[in-house]
Every structure is written in structure tokens, then in C-alpha cells.
């Protein structure tokens, strides 16, 4: 099974009891409508892109919340901006790139691997 580590990608964790309402009010994708990963972005009030990312919901057994897969160069600024917007929301935003990584899987085994991890697969 062909697999590649993507070292230029970062993983940001957002968890807490207000995580769905917090993200719903900030990002361009609907995080509460489907368990499948979504492409989204954080925008300025004028509509300019601060950062784009893939949002994936974490399993409740793993603590719940969401993971953002974003370019590593944008991760520190994205974490800072999300913490700025946090205000009174009961959420924790952390850059987990030191302990989690992003992998790309392709080929005939990719669909089975995606299913094993509860992810959607597109040819």
C-alpha cells in the first residue's frame, strides 16, 4: 500500500463542549452536518482567507472535537487567531504537529484504509 508522510502539513486540535458552535460561527464549512471531512477556511471580516484547511471530526471515544489539517507554515498563526476568537467559548485549541502527522494513502488499498479510519474515500 503506497503511503507518504506529508511533513509540510500540520494538525490542530479543537475540543471542548462548545466546539461545534464555536467552529460553526467561524469557518466556511458546516461542521455539524456530516461526519465526513470538509474543506474549509477561516476568513477575515472582509472575506479574505487567513488559512484554509481540512476539518475532520474526532471519534467520541478519542475525546471528540475536531482536527484541522493545514499547511505547517500557517499553523501557529491559525492557532493564535482561533484562540483570539475563543472569548468565552469552552474550547481548547492546540497545535499537535509535534505528536501527530498527516499521511497520504493511494492505490487499491486506499479505500479499505480510509474505511478502517472512518474516513470518506474518493477515487
PDB file of C-alpha atoms in Angstrom:
ATOM      1  CA  UNK A   1       0.000   0.000   0.000  1.00  0.00           C
ATOM      2  CA  UNK A   2       1.615   3.284  -1.069  1.00  0.00           C
ATOM      3  CA  UNK A   3       1.783   5.775   1.808  1.00  0.00           C
ATOM      4  CA  UNK A   4       3.535   9.127   2.054  1.00  0.00           C
ATOM      5  CA  UNK A   5       4.130  11.295   5.105  1.00  0.00           C
ATOM      6  CA  UNK A   6       3.297  14.937   4.373  1.00  0.00           C
ATOM      7  CA  UNK A   7       5.783  16.869   6.539  1.00  0.00           C
ATOM      8  CA  UNK A   8       4.564  20.255   5.297  1.00  0.00           C
ATOM      9  CA  UNK A   9       1.109  19.682   6.883  1.00  0.00           C
ATOM     10  CA  UNK A  10       0.156  20.431  10.498  1.00  0.00           C
ATOM     11  CA  UNK A  11      -2.555  19.050  12.783  1.00  0.00           C
ATOM     12  CA  UNK A  12      -4.529  21.390  15.041  1.00  0.00           C
ATOM     13  CA  UNK A  13      -6.924  20.012  17.643  1.00  0.00           C
ATOM     14  CA  UNK A  14     -10.047  21.877  18.745  1.00  0.00           C
ATOM     15  CA  UNK A  15     -12.064  20.280  21.527  1.00  0.00           C
ATOM     16  CA  UNK A  16     -14.452  21.222  24.293  1.00  0.00           C
ATOM     17  CA  UNK A  17     -18.164  21.401  24.993  1.00  0.00           C
ATOM     18  CA  UNK A  18     -18.714  24.474  22.764  1.00  0.00           C
ATOM     19  CA  UNK A  19     -16.617  23.248  19.821  1.00  0.00           C
ATOM     20  CA  UNK A  20     -19.456  22.833  17.295  1.00  0.00           C
ATOM     21  CA  UNK A  21     -20.990  26.267  17.909  1.00  0.00           C
ATOM     22  CA  UNK A  22     -17.506  27.837  18.029  1.00  0.00           C
ATOM     23  CA  UNK A  23     -16.467  26.440  14.637  1.00  0.00           C
ATOM     24  CA  UNK A  24     -19.899  26.930  13.050  1.00  0.00           C
ATOM     25  CA  UNK A  25     -19.618  30.662  13.699  1.00  0.00           C
ATOM     26  CA  UNK A  26     -16.071  30.965  12.366  1.00  0.00           C
ATOM     27  CA  UNK A  27     -15.268  28.665   9.454  1.00  0.00           C
ATOM     28  CA  UNK A  28     -16.698  28.458   5.951  1.00  0.00           C
ATOM     29  CA  UNK A  29     -17.823  24.811   6.115  1.00  0.00           C
ATOM     30  CA  UNK A  30     -20.666  23.271   8.095  1.00  0.00           C
ATOM     31  CA  UNK A  31     -19.051  21.094  10.768  1.00  0.00           C
ATOM     32  CA  UNK A  32     -22.328  19.899  12.270  1.00  0.00           C
ATOM     33  CA  UNK A  33     -23.992  18.371   9.187  1.00  0.00           C
ATOM     34  CA  UNK A  34     -21.816  15.389   8.295  1.00  0.00           C
ATOM     35  CA  UNK A  35     -19.142  13.253   9.937  1.00  0.00           C
ATOM     36  CA  UNK A  36     -17.102  13.313   6.706  1.00  0.00           C
ATOM     37  CA  UNK A  37     -14.061  15.612   6.433  1.00  0.00           C
ATOM     38  CA  UNK A  38     -14.747  19.030   4.889  1.00  0.00           C
ATOM     39  CA  UNK A  39     -12.608  21.631   3.175  1.00  0.00           C
ATOM     40  CA  UNK A  40     -12.938  24.988   4.879  1.00  0.00           C
ATOM     41  CA  UNK A  41     -11.252  28.278   5.659  1.00  0.00           C
ATOM     42  CA  UNK A  42     -11.017  30.971   8.295  1.00  0.00           C
ATOM     43  CA  UNK A  43     -11.723  34.393   6.818  1.00  0.00           C
ATOM     44  CA  UNK A  44     -11.131  37.997   7.852  1.00  0.00           C
ATOM     45  CA  UNK A  45     -14.268  40.124   8.395  1.00  0.00           C
ATOM     46  CA  UNK A  46     -13.680  41.433   4.850  1.00  0.00           C
ATOM     47  CA  UNK A  47     -13.754  37.873   3.432  1.00  0.00           C
ATOM     48  CA  UNK A  48     -10.028  37.381   2.795  1.00  0.00           C
ATOM     49  CA  UNK A  49      -8.600  33.946   3.548  1.00  0.00           C
ATOM     50  CA  UNK A  50      -6.460  33.718   6.695  1.00  0.00           C
ATOM     51  CA  UNK A  51      -5.939  29.957   6.384  1.00  0.00           C
ATOM     52  CA  UNK A  52      -7.523  27.021   4.568  1.00  0.00           C
ATOM     53  CA  UNK A  53      -7.719  23.518   5.994  1.00  0.00           C
ATOM     54  CA  UNK A  54      -9.471  20.169   6.043  1.00  0.00           C
ATOM     55  CA  UNK A  55     -11.732  19.668   9.079  1.00  0.00           C
ATOM     56  CA  UNK A  56     -12.197  16.104  10.354  1.00  0.00           C
ATOM     57  CA  UNK A  57     -14.294  15.145  13.351  1.00  0.00           C
ATOM     58  CA  UNK A  58     -12.520  13.100  16.020  1.00  0.00           C
ATOM     59  CA  UNK A  59     -14.209   9.960  17.304  1.00  0.00           C
ATOM     60  CA  UNK A  60     -16.103  10.444  20.600  1.00  0.00           C
ATOM     61  CA  UNK A  61     -14.116   7.516  22.026  1.00  0.00           C
ATOM     62  CA  UNK A  62     -10.950   9.542  21.348  1.00  0.00           C
ATOM     63  CA  UNK A  63     -12.261  12.606  23.181  1.00  0.00           C
ATOM     64  CA  UNK A  64     -14.310  14.164  20.391  1.00  0.00           C
ATOM     65  CA  UNK A  65     -13.673  17.566  18.911  1.00  0.00           C
ATOM     66  CA  UNK A  66     -12.159  18.278  15.520  1.00  0.00           C
ATOM     67  CA  UNK A  67      -8.790  18.103  13.793  1.00  0.00           C
ATOM     68  CA  UNK A  68      -7.691  20.714  11.276  1.00  0.00           C
ATOM     69  CA  UNK A  69      -5.183  19.619   8.619  1.00  0.00           C
ATOM     70  CA  UNK A  70      -3.494  22.810   7.410  1.00  0.00           C
ATOM     71  CA  UNK A  71      -0.171  23.958   5.918  1.00  0.00           C
ATOM     72  CA  UNK A  72       2.512  23.795   8.629  1.00  0.00           C
ATOM     73  CA  UNK A  73       3.613  27.375   7.898  1.00  0.00           C
ATOM     74  CA  UNK A  74       0.112  28.668   8.720  1.00  0.00           C
ATOM     75  CA  UNK A  75      -0.462  26.603  11.900  1.00  0.00           C
ATOM     76  CA  UNK A  76       0.979  28.997  14.531  1.00  0.00           C
ATOM     77  CA  UNK A  77      -0.993  31.945  13.147  1.00  0.00           C
ATOM     78  CA  UNK A  78      -4.161  29.872  12.851  1.00  0.00           C
ATOM     79  CA  UNK A  79      -3.889  28.673  16.464  1.00  0.00           C
ATOM     80  CA  UNK A  80      -3.295  32.258  17.603  1.00  0.00           C
ATOM     81  CA  UNK A  81      -6.282  33.568  15.616  1.00  0.00           C
ATOM     82  CA  UNK A  82      -8.618  30.793  16.823  1.00  0.00           C
ATOM     83  CA  UNK A  83      -7.584  31.496  20.430  1.00  0.00           C
ATOM     84  CA  UNK A  84      -8.227  35.207  19.801  1.00  0.00           C
ATOM     85  CA  UNK A  85     -11.794  34.429  18.685  1.00  0.00           C
ATOM     86  CA  UNK A  86     -12.353  31.924  21.505  1.00  0.00           C
ATOM     87  CA  UNK A  87     -13.553  34.578  24.012  1.00  0.00           C
ATOM     88  CA  UNK A  88     -15.812  32.717  26.479  1.00  0.00           C
ATOM     89  CA  UNK A  89     -16.300  29.569  24.424  1.00  0.00           C
ATOM     90  CA  UNK A  90     -15.344  26.429  26.303  1.00  0.00           C
ATOM     91  CA  UNK A  91     -12.830  25.117  23.780  1.00  0.00           C
ATOM     92  CA  UNK A  92      -9.140  24.224  23.746  1.00  0.00           C
ATOM     93  CA  UNK A  93      -7.091  24.910  20.599  1.00  0.00           C
ATOM     94  CA  UNK A  94      -3.714  23.160  20.312  1.00  0.00           C
ATOM     95  CA  UNK A  95      -1.111  22.576  17.619  1.00  0.00           C
ATOM     96  CA  UNK A  96      -0.443  18.819  17.796  1.00  0.00           C
ATOM     97  CA  UNK A  97       2.033  18.694  14.907  1.00  0.00           C
ATOM     98  CA  UNK A  98       4.762  17.528  17.265  1.00  0.00           C
ATOM     99  CA  UNK A  99       2.907  14.287  18.030  1.00  0.00           C
ATOM    100  CA  UNK A 100       0.520  13.801  15.071  1.00  0.00           C
ATOM    101  CA  UNK A 101       1.224  13.765  11.361  1.00  0.00           C
ATOM    102  CA  UNK A 102      -0.653  13.697   8.077  1.00  0.00           C
ATOM    103  CA  UNK A 103      -0.366  10.747   5.700  1.00  0.00           C
ATOM    104  CA  UNK A 104      -1.477  10.333   2.096  1.00  0.00           C
ATOM    105  CA  UNK A 105      -2.611   6.835   1.046  1.00  0.00           C
ATOM    106  CA  UNK A 106      -3.414   5.843  -2.538  1.00  0.00           C
ATOM    107  CA  UNK A 107      -3.872   2.799  -4.711  1.00  0.00           C
ATOM    108  CA  UNK A 108      -6.163  -0.180  -4.376  1.00  0.00           C
ATOM    109  CA  UNK A 109      -5.836  -0.371  -0.589  1.00  0.00           C
ATOM    110  CA  UNK A 110      -6.711   3.304  -0.040  1.00  0.00           C
ATOM    111  CA  UNK A 111     -10.477   2.705   0.184  1.00  0.00           C
ATOM    112  CA  UNK A 112     -10.054  -0.067   2.768  1.00  0.00           C
ATOM    113  CA  UNK A 113      -7.619   2.036   4.782  1.00  0.00           C
ATOM    114  CA  UNK A 114      -9.978   5.027   4.728  1.00  0.00           C
ATOM    115  CA  UNK A 115     -12.850   2.831   5.884  1.00  0.00           C
ATOM    116  CA  UNK A 116     -10.703   1.436   8.728  1.00  0.00           C
ATOM    117  CA  UNK A 117     -10.217   5.003   9.964  1.00  0.00           C
ATOM    118  CA  UNK A 118     -13.833   6.037   9.379  1.00  0.00           C
ATOM    119  CA  UNK A 119     -12.944   8.418   6.539  1.00  0.00           C
ATOM    120  CA  UNK A 120     -14.539   9.054   3.186  1.00  0.00           C
ATOM    121  CA  UNK A 121     -12.654   7.932   0.089  1.00  0.00           C
ATOM    122  CA  UNK A 122     -12.922   9.371  -3.399  1.00  0.00           C
ATOM    123  CA  UNK A 123     -11.203   7.925  -6.491  1.00  0.00           C
TER     124      UNK A 123
END
